Coordinates of N, CA, C and O in Angstrom, one line a residue:
Chain A
M1 N 87.0 164.3 168.6 CA 86.9 162.9 168.6 C 88.3 162.3 168.7 O 89.2 162.8 168.0
I2 N 88.5 161.2 169.4 CA 89.8 160.5 169.5 C 89.5 159.1 169.2 O 88.4 158.6 169.3
R3 N 90.6 158.4 168.7 CA 90.5 157.0 168.4 C 91.5 156.3 169.2 O 92.6 156.8 169.4
V4 N 91.2 155.1 169.7 CA 92.1 154.3 170.4 C 92.3 153.0 169.7 O 91.3 152.4 169.2
V5 N 93.5 152.5 169.5 CA 93.8 151.2 169.0 C 94.5 150.5 170.1 O 95.5 150.9 170.6
C6 N 93.9 149.3 170.5 CA 94.5 148.5 171.6 C 94.8 147.1 171.0 O 93.8 146.3 170.8
K7 N 96.0 146.9 170.7 CA 96.4 145.6 170.1 C 96.9 144.6 171.1 O 97.8 145.0 172.0
S8 N 96.4 143.4 171.2 CA 96.7 142.4 172.2 C 97.2 141.2 171.5 O 96.6 140.7 170.6
K9 N 98.3 140.6 172.1 CA 98.7 139.2 171.7 C 98.5 138.3 172.8 O 98.9 138.6 173.9
L10 N 97.7 137.2 172.6 CA 97.4 136.4 173.7 C 98.5 135.4 174.0 O 99.3 135.1 173.1
K11 N 98.6 134.9 175.3 CA 99.5 133.9 175.6 C 99.1 132.6 174.8 O 98.0 132.4 174.6
P12 N 100.1 131.7 174.5 CA 99.8 130.6 173.7 C 98.8 129.6 174.2 O 98.0 129.1 173.5
D13 N 98.7 129.5 175.6 CA 97.8 128.4 176.1 C 96.4 129.0 176.5 O 95.6 128.3 177.1
V14 N 96.1 130.2 176.1 CA 94.9 130.8 176.5 C 93.7 130.2 175.8 O 93.7 130.0 174.5
N15 N 92.5 130.1 176.5 CA 91.3 129.7 175.9 C 90.7 130.9 175.2 O 90.2 131.8 175.8
V16 N 90.7 130.9 173.9 CA 90.3 132.1 173.1 C 88.8 132.4 173.3 O 88.4 133.5 173.4
E17 N 88.0 131.3 173.3 CA 86.6 131.5 173.5 C 86.3 132.2 174.8 O 85.5 133.1 174.9
E18 N 86.9 131.8 175.8 CA 86.8 132.4 177.1 C 87.2 133.8 177.1 O 86.5 134.7 177.7
Y19 N 88.3 134.1 176.4 CA 88.8 135.5 176.3 C 87.8 136.3 175.6 O 87.5 137.4 176.1
L20 N 87.3 135.8 174.5 CA 86.3 136.6 173.7 C 85.0 136.8 174.5 O 84.4 137.9 174.4
K21 N 84.6 135.9 175.4 CA 83.4 136.1 176.2 C 83.6 137.2 177.2 O 82.8 138.1 177.3
L22 N 84.8 137.2 177.8 CA 85.1 138.4 178.7 C 85.2 139.7 178.0 O 84.6 140.7 178.4
A23 N 85.8 139.6 176.8 CA 86.0 140.9 176.0 C 84.6 141.4 175.6 O 84.4 142.6 175.6
S24 N 83.7 140.5 175.2 CA 82.4 140.9 174.7 C 81.6 141.6 175.8 O 80.8 142.5 175.5
E25 N 81.9 141.2 177.1 CA 81.1 141.9 178.2 C 81.6 143.4 178.3 O 80.8 144.3 178.4
V26 N 82.9 143.6 178.2 CA 83.5 144.9 178.2 C 82.9 145.7 177.1 O 82.5 146.9 177.2
I27 N 82.9 145.1 175.9 CA 82.4 145.8 174.7 C 80.9 146.2 174.8 O 80.6 147.4 174.6
T28 N 80.1 145.3 175.3 CA 78.7 145.6 175.4 C 78.4 146.7 176.4 O 77.7 147.7 176.1
E29 N 79.1 146.7 177.5 CA 79.0 147.8 178.5 C 79.6 149.1 178.0 O 79.0 150.2 178.2
S30 N 80.7 149.0 177.3 CA 81.4 150.3 176.9 C 80.5 151.0 175.8 O 80.5 152.2 175.8
R31 N 79.9 150.2 175.0 CA 79.0 150.9 173.9 C 77.9 151.6 174.5 O 77.3 152.5 173.9
K32 N 77.5 151.3 175.8 CA 76.4 152.1 176.5 C 76.9 153.4 177.0 O 76.1 154.3 177.4
E33 N 78.2 153.5 177.1 CA 78.8 154.7 177.8 C 78.6 156.0 177.0 O 78.6 156.0 175.8
K34 N 78.4 157.1 177.8 CA 78.2 158.4 177.1 C 79.6 158.7 176.4 O 80.6 158.5 177.1
G35 N 79.5 159.2 175.2 CA 80.8 159.6 174.5 C 81.5 158.4 173.8 O 82.5 158.6 173.2
C36 N 80.9 157.2 173.8 CA 81.5 156.1 173.1 C 80.8 156.1 171.7 O 79.6 155.8 171.6
F37 N 81.6 156.4 170.7 CA 81.0 156.4 169.3 C 81.2 155.0 168.6 O 80.5 154.7 167.7
M38 N 82.3 154.3 169.0 CA 82.5 153.0 168.4 C 83.4 152.2 169.3 O 84.3 152.8 170.0
Y39 N 83.2 150.9 169.4 CA 84.0 150.0 170.2 C 83.9 148.7 169.6 O 83.0 147.9 169.7
T40 N 84.9 148.3 168.8 CA 84.9 147.1 168.0 C 86.1 146.3 168.2 O 87.2 146.8 168.2
L41 N 85.8 145.0 168.4 CA 86.9 144.0 168.5 C 87.2 143.3 167.2 O 86.3 142.9 166.5
H42 N 88.5 143.2 166.9 CA 88.9 142.6 165.6 C 89.9 141.5 165.9 O 90.6 141.5 166.9
G43 N 89.9 140.6 164.9 CA 90.9 139.5 165.0 C 91.8 139.6 163.8 O 91.4 139.9 162.7
D44 N 93.1 139.4 164.0 CA 94.1 139.4 162.9 C 93.9 138.3 162.0 O 93.7 137.1 162.4
I45 N 93.8 138.5 160.7 CA 93.4 137.4 159.7 C 94.6 136.5 159.5 O 94.4 135.4 159.0
N46 N 95.8 136.9 159.9 CA 97.0 136.1 159.7 C 97.5 135.4 161.0 O 98.3 134.5 161.0
D47 N 97.1 135.9 162.2 CA 97.6 135.4 163.5 C 96.4 135.3 164.4 O 95.9 136.3 165.0
P48 N 95.9 134.0 164.7 CA 94.7 133.9 165.6 C 95.0 134.3 167.1 O 94.0 134.3 167.9
T49 N 96.2 134.7 167.4 CA 96.5 135.1 168.8 C 96.5 136.6 168.9 O 96.7 137.1 170.0
I50 N 96.3 137.3 167.8 CA 96.3 138.8 167.8 C 94.9 139.4 167.7 O 94.2 139.0 166.7
F51 N 94.6 140.3 168.6 CA 93.3 140.9 168.5 C 93.5 142.4 168.7 O 94.6 142.8 169.2
A52 N 92.5 143.2 168.3 CA 92.6 144.7 168.5 C 91.3 145.3 168.6 O 90.3 144.9 167.9
T53 N 91.1 146.2 169.6 CA 89.9 147.0 169.6 C 90.3 148.3 168.9 O 91.4 148.8 169.1
I54 N 89.3 148.8 168.1 CA 89.4 150.1 167.6 C 88.2 150.9 168.2 O 87.1 150.4 168.1
E55 N 88.5 151.9 168.9 CA 87.5 152.6 169.7 C 87.4 154.1 169.2 O 88.5 154.7 168.9
E56 N 86.3 154.7 169.3 CA 86.1 156.1 169.0 C 85.4 156.7 170.2 O 84.4 156.2 170.7
W57 N 86.0 157.8 170.8 CA 85.5 158.4 171.9 C 85.3 159.9 171.6 O 86.1 160.5 170.9
E58 N 84.3 160.5 172.3 CA 84.0 161.9 172.0 C 85.2 162.8 172.3 O 85.6 163.7 171.6
D59 N 85.9 162.5 173.5 CA 87.1 163.3 173.9 C 87.9 162.5 174.9 O 87.5 161.4 175.3
E60 N 89.0 163.1 175.4 CA 89.8 162.4 176.4 C 89.1 162.2 177.7 O 89.3 161.2 178.4
E61 N 88.1 163.1 178.0 CA 87.4 162.9 179.3 C 86.5 161.7 179.2 O 86.4 160.9 180.2
A62 N 85.8 161.5 178.1 CA 85.0 160.3 177.9 C 85.9 159.0 178.1 O 85.4 158.0 178.7
L63 N 87.1 159.1 177.5 CA 88.0 157.9 177.6 C 88.4 157.7 179.1 O 88.5 156.6 179.6
R64 N 88.7 158.8 179.8 CA 89.1 158.7 181.2 C 88.0 158.1 182.0 O 88.2 157.2 182.8
Q65 N 86.7 158.5 181.8 CA 85.6 157.9 182.5 C 85.5 156.4 182.2 O 85.2 155.6 183.1
H66 N 85.7 156.1 180.9 CA 85.7 154.7 180.5 C 86.7 153.9 181.3 O 86.4 152.8 181.9
D67 N 87.9 154.4 181.4 CA 89.0 153.7 182.1 C 88.7 153.5 183.5 O 89.2 152.5 184.1
N68 N 87.9 154.4 184.1 CA 87.5 154.2 185.5 C 86.2 153.5 185.7 O 85.7 153.4 186.9
S69 N 85.6 153.0 184.7 CA 84.2 152.4 184.8 C 84.3 151.1 185.5 O 85.4 150.4 185.5
E70 N 83.2 150.6 186.0 CA 83.2 149.4 186.8 C 83.6 148.2 185.9 O 84.4 147.3 186.3
H71 N 83.0 148.1 184.7 CA 83.3 147.0 183.9 C 84.7 146.9 183.4 O 85.3 145.8 183.4
V72 N 85.4 148.1 183.2 CA 86.8 148.0 182.8 C 87.6 147.6 184.0 O 88.5 146.7 183.9
R73 N 87.3 148.2 185.2 CA 88.2 147.8 186.3 C 88.0 146.4 186.7 O 89.0 145.7 187.2
R74 N 86.8 145.8 186.5 CA 86.6 144.4 186.9 C 87.1 143.4 185.9 O 87.7 142.4 186.2
I75 N 87.0 143.7 184.6 CA 87.3 142.7 183.5 C 88.6 142.9 182.9 O 89.3 141.9 182.6
V76 N 89.1 144.1 182.6 CA 90.3 144.3 181.9 C 91.5 143.6 182.5 O 92.3 143.0 181.8
P77 N 91.6 143.6 183.9 CA 92.7 142.9 184.5 C 92.7 141.4 184.1 O 93.7 140.8 183.9
E78 N 91.5 140.8 184.0 CA 91.4 139.4 183.6 C 91.9 139.2 182.2 O 92.5 138.2 181.8
L79 N 91.6 140.2 181.3 CA 92.0 140.1 179.9 C 93.5 140.2 179.9 O 94.2 139.4 179.2
R80 N 94.1 141.2 180.7 CA 95.5 141.4 180.6 C 96.3 140.2 181.1 O 97.3 139.8 180.6
K81 N 95.7 139.4 182.1 CA 96.4 138.2 182.6 C 96.6 137.2 181.4 O 97.5 136.4 181.5
R82 N 95.7 137.3 180.5 CA 95.7 136.3 179.4 C 96.5 136.7 178.2 O 96.6 136.1 177.1
R83 N 97.1 137.9 178.3 CA 97.9 138.5 177.2 C 99.4 138.4 177.4 O 99.9 138.6 178.5
E84 N 100.1 138.2 176.3 CA 101.5 138.2 176.2 C 101.9 139.7 176.2 O 102.9 140.1 176.8
S85 N 101.2 140.5 175.4 CA 101.5 141.9 175.3 C 100.3 142.7 174.9 O 99.3 142.2 174.4
T86 N 100.3 144.0 175.3 CA 99.3 144.9 175.0 C 99.9 146.2 174.5 O 100.9 146.7 175.1
D87 N 99.5 146.7 173.3 CA 100.1 147.9 172.7 C 98.9 148.8 172.5 O 98.1 148.6 171.6
M88 N 98.8 149.9 173.3 CA 97.7 150.8 173.1 C 98.2 152.2 172.8 O 99.1 152.7 173.3
N89 N 97.5 152.8 171.8 CA 97.8 154.2 171.4 C 96.5 155.0 171.3 O 95.4 154.5 170.9
I90 N 96.5 156.2 171.7 CA 95.4 157.2 171.6 C 95.7 158.2 170.5 O 96.8 158.8 170.5
Y91 N 94.8 158.2 169.6 CA 95.1 159.0 168.4 C 94.1 160.2 168.1 O 93.0 160.1 168.5
K92 N 94.6 161.2 167.5 CA 93.7 162.2 166.9 C 93.8 162.1 165.4 O 94.9 161.7 164.9
V93 N 92.7 162.4 164.7 CA 92.7 162.3 163.3 C 93.5 163.5 162.7 O 93.4 164.6 163.1
L94 N 94.4 163.2 161.7 CA 95.2 164.2 161.1 C 94.7 164.5 159.6 O 94.4 165.6 159.2
I95 N 94.6 163.4 158.9 CA 94.1 163.6 157.5 C 93.0 162.5 157.2 O 93.2 161.4 157.4
Chain B
M1 N 84.2 143.1 154.7 CA 85.0 144.3 155.0 C 86.1 143.9 155.9 O 86.0 143.1 156.9
I2 N 87.3 144.5 155.6 CA 88.4 144.2 156.5 C 89.0 145.6 156.9 O 88.7 146.6 156.2
R3 N 89.7 145.6 158.1 CA 90.3 146.8 158.5 C 91.8 146.6 158.6 O 92.2 145.5 159.0
V4 N 92.6 147.6 158.3 CA 94.0 147.6 158.4 C 94.4 148.7 159.4 O 93.9 149.8 159.3
V5 N 95.3 148.3 160.3 CA 95.9 149.3 161.1 C 97.4 149.3 160.8 O 98.0 148.2 160.9
C6 N 98.0 150.4 160.4 CA 99.4 150.5 160.1 C 100.0 151.5 161.0 O 99.8 152.7 160.8
K7 N 100.7 151.1 162.0 CA 101.3 152.0 163.0 C 102.8 152.2 162.6 O 103.5 151.3 162.4
S8 N 103.2 153.5 162.5 CA 104.6 153.8 162.2 C 105.2 154.7 163.2 O 104.6 155.6 163.7
K9 N 106.5 154.4 163.5 CA 107.2 155.3 164.4 C 108.3 155.9 163.5 O 109.1 155.2 162.8
L10 N 108.4 157.3 163.5 CA 109.4 157.9 162.6 C 110.7 157.9 163.2 O 110.9 157.9 164.5
K11 N 111.8 158.0 162.4 CA 113.1 158.2 162.9 C 113.2 159.6 163.5 O 112.5 160.5 163.1
P12 N 114.1 159.8 164.5 CA 114.1 161.0 165.2 C 114.4 162.3 164.4 O 113.8 163.3 164.6
D13 N 115.2 162.2 163.3 CA 115.6 163.4 162.6 C 114.7 163.7 161.4 O 115.0 164.5 160.6
V14 N 113.6 163.0 161.3 CA 112.7 163.1 160.1 C 111.9 164.4 160.2 O 111.4 164.9 161.2
N15 N 111.8 165.1 159.0 CA 111.0 166.3 158.8 C 109.5 165.8 158.8 O 109.0 165.3 157.8
V16 N 108.8 166.0 159.8 CA 107.4 165.5 160.0 C 106.5 166.1 158.9 O 105.7 165.4 158.3
E17 N 106.7 167.4 158.7 CA 105.8 168.1 157.7 C 106.0 167.4 156.3 O 105.0 167.2 155.6
E18 N 107.2 167.1 155.9 CA 107.5 166.5 154.7 C 106.9 165.1 154.6 O 106.3 164.7 153.6
Y19 N 107.0 164.4 155.7 CA 106.4 163.0 155.8 C 104.9 163.1 155.6 O 104.4 162.3 154.9
L20 N 104.3 164.1 156.3 CA 102.8 164.2 156.2 C 102.4 164.6 154.8 O 101.3 164.1 154.3
K21 N 103.2 165.3 154.1 CA 102.9 165.7 152.7 C 102.9 164.5 151.8 O 102.0 164.3 151.0
L22 N 103.9 163.7 152.0 CA 104.0 162.4 151.2 C 102.8 161.5 151.6 O 102.1 161.0 150.7
A23 N 102.6 161.4 152.8 CA 101.5 160.5 153.3 C 100.1 161.0 152.7 O 99.3 160.2 152.3
S24 N 99.9 162.3 152.7 CA 98.6 162.8 152.3 C 98.4 162.5 150.8 O 97.2 162.3 150.4
E25 N 99.5 162.4 150.0 CA 99.3 162.1 148.6 C 98.8 160.6 148.5 O 97.9 160.3 147.7
V26 N 99.4 159.7 149.3 CA 98.9 158.3 149.3 C 97.4 158.2 149.7 O 96.6 157.6 149.1
I27 N 97.1 159.0 150.7 CA 95.7 159.0 151.2 C 94.7 159.5 150.2 O 93.7 158.9 150.0
T28 N 95.1 160.6 149.6 CA 94.1 161.2 148.6 C 93.9 160.2 147.5 O 92.7 160.0 147.1
E29 N 94.9 159.6 147.0 CA 94.8 158.6 145.9 C 94.1 157.4 146.3 O 93.2 156.8 145.6
S30 N 94.4 156.9 147.5 CA 93.8 155.6 148.0 C 92.3 155.8 148.2 O 91.6 154.9 147.9
R31 N 91.9 156.9 148.6 CA 90.4 157.1 148.9 C 89.7 157.1 147.6 O 88.5 156.8 147.6
K32 N 90.4 157.3 146.4 CA 89.7 157.2 145.1 C 89.5 155.7 144.7 O 88.8 155.4 143.7
E33 N 90.2 154.8 145.3 CA 90.3 153.4 144.8 C 88.9 152.7 145.1 O 88.3 153.0 146.1
K34 N 88.6 151.8 144.1 CA 87.4 151.0 144.3 C 87.6 150.1 145.5 O 88.7 149.5 145.7
G35 N 86.6 150.1 146.4 CA 86.7 149.2 147.5 C 87.4 149.8 148.7 O 87.6 149.1 149.8
C36 N 87.7 151.1 148.6 CA 88.3 151.8 149.8 C 87.2 152.5 150.5 O 86.6 153.4 150.0
F37 N 86.8 152.0 151.7 CA 85.7 152.6 152.5 C 86.2 153.7 153.4 O 85.5 154.6 153.8
M38 N 87.5 153.6 153.9 CA 88.0 154.6 154.8 C 89.5 154.5 154.8 O 90.1 153.4 154.7
Y39 N 90.2 155.6 154.8 CA 91.7 155.7 154.8 C 92.0 156.9 155.6 O 92.0 158.0 155.1
T40 N 92.4 156.8 156.9 CA 92.6 158.0 157.7 C 93.9 157.9 158.4 O 94.3 156.8 158.9
L41 N 94.6 159.0 158.4 CA 95.9 159.1 159.1 C 95.7 159.7 160.5 O 95.0 160.8 160.6
H42 N 96.3 159.1 161.5 CA 96.2 159.6 162.9 C 97.6 159.9 163.4 O 98.6 159.3 163.0
G43 N 97.6 160.8 164.4 CA 98.8 161.0 165.2 C 98.6 160.7 166.6 O 97.5 161.0 167.2
D44 N 99.6 160.1 167.2 CA 99.5 159.7 168.6 C 99.5 160.9 169.5 O 100.3 161.8 169.3
I45 N 98.5 161.1 170.4 CA 98.4 162.3 171.2 C 99.6 162.4 172.2 O 99.8 163.5 172.8
N46 N 100.2 161.3 172.5 CA 101.3 161.3 173.5 C 102.7 161.3 172.9 O 103.7 161.5 173.6
D47 N 102.8 160.9 171.7 CA 104.2 160.8 171.0 C 104.1 161.3 169.6 O 103.6 160.7 168.7
P48 N 104.7 162.5 169.4 CA 104.6 163.1 168.1 C 105.4 162.3 166.9 O 105.3 162.7 165.8
T49 N 106.1 161.2 167.3 CA 106.8 160.5 166.3 C 105.9 159.2 165.8 O 106.4 158.5 165.0
I50 N 104.8 159.0 166.5 CA 104.0 157.9 166.1 C 102.7 158.3 165.4 O 102.0 159.2 165.8
F51 N 102.5 157.6 164.2 CA 101.4 157.8 163.4 C 100.7 156.5 163.1 O 101.3 155.4 163.2
A52 N 99.4 156.5 162.7 CA 98.8 155.2 162.3 C 97.7 155.5 161.3 O 96.9 156.5 161.4
T53 N 97.7 154.7 160.2 CA 96.5 154.7 159.3 C 95.5 153.7 159.8 O 96.0 152.6 160.2
I54 N 94.3 154.0 159.8 CA 93.2 153.0 160.0 C 92.5 153.0 158.7 O 92.0 154.1 158.2
E55 N 92.4 151.8 158.1 CA 91.8 151.7 156.7 C 90.7 150.7 156.7 O 90.8 149.7 157.5
E56 N 89.7 150.9 155.9 CA 88.7 149.9 155.7 C 88.6 149.6 154.2 O 88.5 150.5 153.4
W57 N 88.7 148.3 153.9 CA 88.6 147.8 152.5 C 87.5 146.8 152.4 O 87.2 146.1 153.3
E58 N 86.9 146.8 151.2 CA 85.8 145.9 150.9 C 86.2 144.5 151.2 O 85.4 143.7 151.8
D59 N 87.4 144.1 150.7 CA 87.8 142.7 150.9 C 89.3 142.7 150.7 O 90.0 143.7 150.3
E60 N 89.9 141.5 150.8 CA 91.4 141.3 150.6 C 91.8 141.6 149.2 O 92.9 142.1 149.0
E61 N 90.9 141.4 148.2 CA 91.3 141.7 146.9 C 91.5 143.2 146.6 O 92.4 143.6 146.0
A62 N 90.6 143.9 147.2 CA 90.7 145.4 147.1 C 92.0 145.9 147.8 O 92.7 146.7 147.2
L63 N 92.4 145.3 148.9 CA 93.6 145.6 149.6 C 94.8 145.2 148.7 O 95.8 146.0 148.6
R64 N 94.7 144.1 148.1 CA 95.8 143.6 147.2 C 96.0 144.6 146.1 O 97.2 145.0 145.8
Q65 N 94.9 145.0 145.5 CA 95.0 146.0 144.3 C 95.6 147.3 144.8 O 96.5 147.9 144.2
H66 N 95.3 147.7 146.1 CA 95.8 148.9 146.6 C 97.3 148.8 146.8 O 98.1 149.7 146.4
D67 N 97.8 147.6 147.3 CA 99.2 147.4 147.5 C 100.0 147.5 146.2 O 101.2 147.8 146.2
N68 N 99.3 147.1 145.1 CA 100.0 147.1 143.8 C 99.7 148.4 143.0 O 100.2 148.5 141.9
S69 N 99.1 149.4 143.6 CA 98.7 150.6 142.9 C 100.0 151.5 142.7 O 101.0 151.4 143.4
E70 N 99.9 152.3 141.7 CA 101.1 153.2 141.3 C 101.5 154.1 142.5 O 102.7 154.2 142.9
H71 N 100.5 154.7 143.2 CA 100.9 155.6 144.2 C 101.5 154.9 145.4 O 102.4 155.5 146.1
V72 N 101.0 153.7 145.8 CA 101.6 153.0 146.9 C 103.1 152.6 146.5 O 104.0 152.8 147.3
R73 N 103.2 152.1 145.3 CA 104.6 151.6 144.9 C 105.6 152.8 144.8 O 106.7 152.6 145.1
R74 N 105.0 153.9 144.4 CA 105.9 155.1 144.3 C 106.3 155.7 145.6 O 107.4 156.1 145.9
I75 N 105.3 155.9 146.5 CA 105.4 156.7 147.7 C 105.7 155.9 149.0 O 106.5 156.4 149.8
V76 N 105.1 154.8 149.1 CA 105.3 154.1 150.4 C 106.8 153.8 150.7 O 107.2 153.9 151.9
P77 N 107.6 153.4 149.7 CA 109.0 153.2 150.0 C 109.7 154.5 150.6 O 110.5 154.4 151.5
E78 N 109.2 155.6 150.1 CA 109.7 156.9 150.7 C 109.3 157.1 152.1 O 110.1 157.6 152.9
L79 N 108.1 156.7 152.4 CA 107.6 156.8 153.8 C 108.4 155.8 154.7 O 108.9 156.2 155.8
R80 N 108.6 154.6 154.2 CA 109.3 153.6 155.0 C 110.7 154.0 155.3 O 111.2 153.7 156.4
K81 N 111.4 154.7 154.4 CA 112.8 155.2 154.6 C 112.8 156.1 155.8 O 113.8 156.2 156.5
R82 N 111.7 156.8 156.1 CA 111.7 157.8 157.2 C 111.2 157.2 158.5 O 111.0 157.9 159.5
R83 N 110.9 155.9 158.5 CA 110.4 155.2 159.7 C 111.4 154.4 160.4 O 112.2 153.7 159.8
E84 N 111.3 154.4 161.7 CA 112.1 153.5 162.6 C 111.5 152.1 162.6 O 112.1 151.1 162.6
S85 N 110.1 152.1 162.6 CA 109.4 150.8 162.6 C 108.0 151.0 161.9 O 107.5 152.1 161.9
T86 N 107.6 149.9 161.4 CA 106.2 149.8 160.8 C 105.5 148.5 161.4 O 106.2 147.5 161.3
D87 N 104.4 148.7 161.9 CA 103.6 147.5 162.5 C 102.3 147.5 161.8 O 101.4 148.3 162.1
M88 N 102.1 146.5 160.9 CA 100.8 146.5 160.2 C 100.0 145.2 160.5 O 100.6 144.1 160.5
N89 N 98.7 145.3 160.7 CA 97.9 144.2 160.9 C 96.6 144.3 160.1 O 96.1 145.4 159.9
I90 N 96.2 143.2 159.5 CA 94.9 143.1 158.8 C 93.9 142.4 159.6 O 94.2 141.3 160.1
Y91 N 92.8 143.1 159.8 CA 91.8 142.5 160.8 C 90.4 142.3 160.2 O 90.0 143.0 159.2
K92 N 89.7 141.3 160.7 CA 88.3 141.1 160.4 C 87.6 141.5 161.7 O 88.1 141.3 162.8
V93 N 86.4 142.0 161.5 CA 85.6 142.4 162.7 C 85.0 141.2 163.4 O 84.5 140.3 162.7
L94 N 85.2 141.1 164.7 CA 84.6 140.0 165.5 C 83.3 140.4 166.3 O 82.3 139.7 166.2
I95 N 83.5 141.4 167.0 CA 82.3 141.8 167.9 C 82.1 143.3 167.7 O 83.1 144.1 167.9

């Protein structure tokens, strides 16, 4: 099992509601994918422009297939356009 | 329920084994705390100097008590000394 944390900071003028609508479509579709154990979007309680997905995937192959999925290819570029920064890490559990 | 992601990048010359030993003491004690639902340490699969805890707390009060706990006050400064950077966010679940 691997975990992905993808932290995004939105551009100041972005319509957050619109951003969340796009993001929710990716989340709904991703949760249907084989090997997707968890895919949750979070909002930072101190900064309304910071969001993070915490994802759990069966293995790197499941994540690779996710990255090549139709909904990721179609929607994630739209999300990235609205972001000031994206910080993504793929983790294995240690302790 | 709130989630905390604390991403740390270690200084280049740090003894990782020693760092993990210190970290595991905080983790063991934290998991005993009231209101701690999850406290897991991860290692980045692409960069051996990057680690992240993903934590789940009942609420902000439980997290506040954690931050004031004996083991955090004693050990976290030792961990911070060994870090190049620490990036911590407190999140609520949105979707």
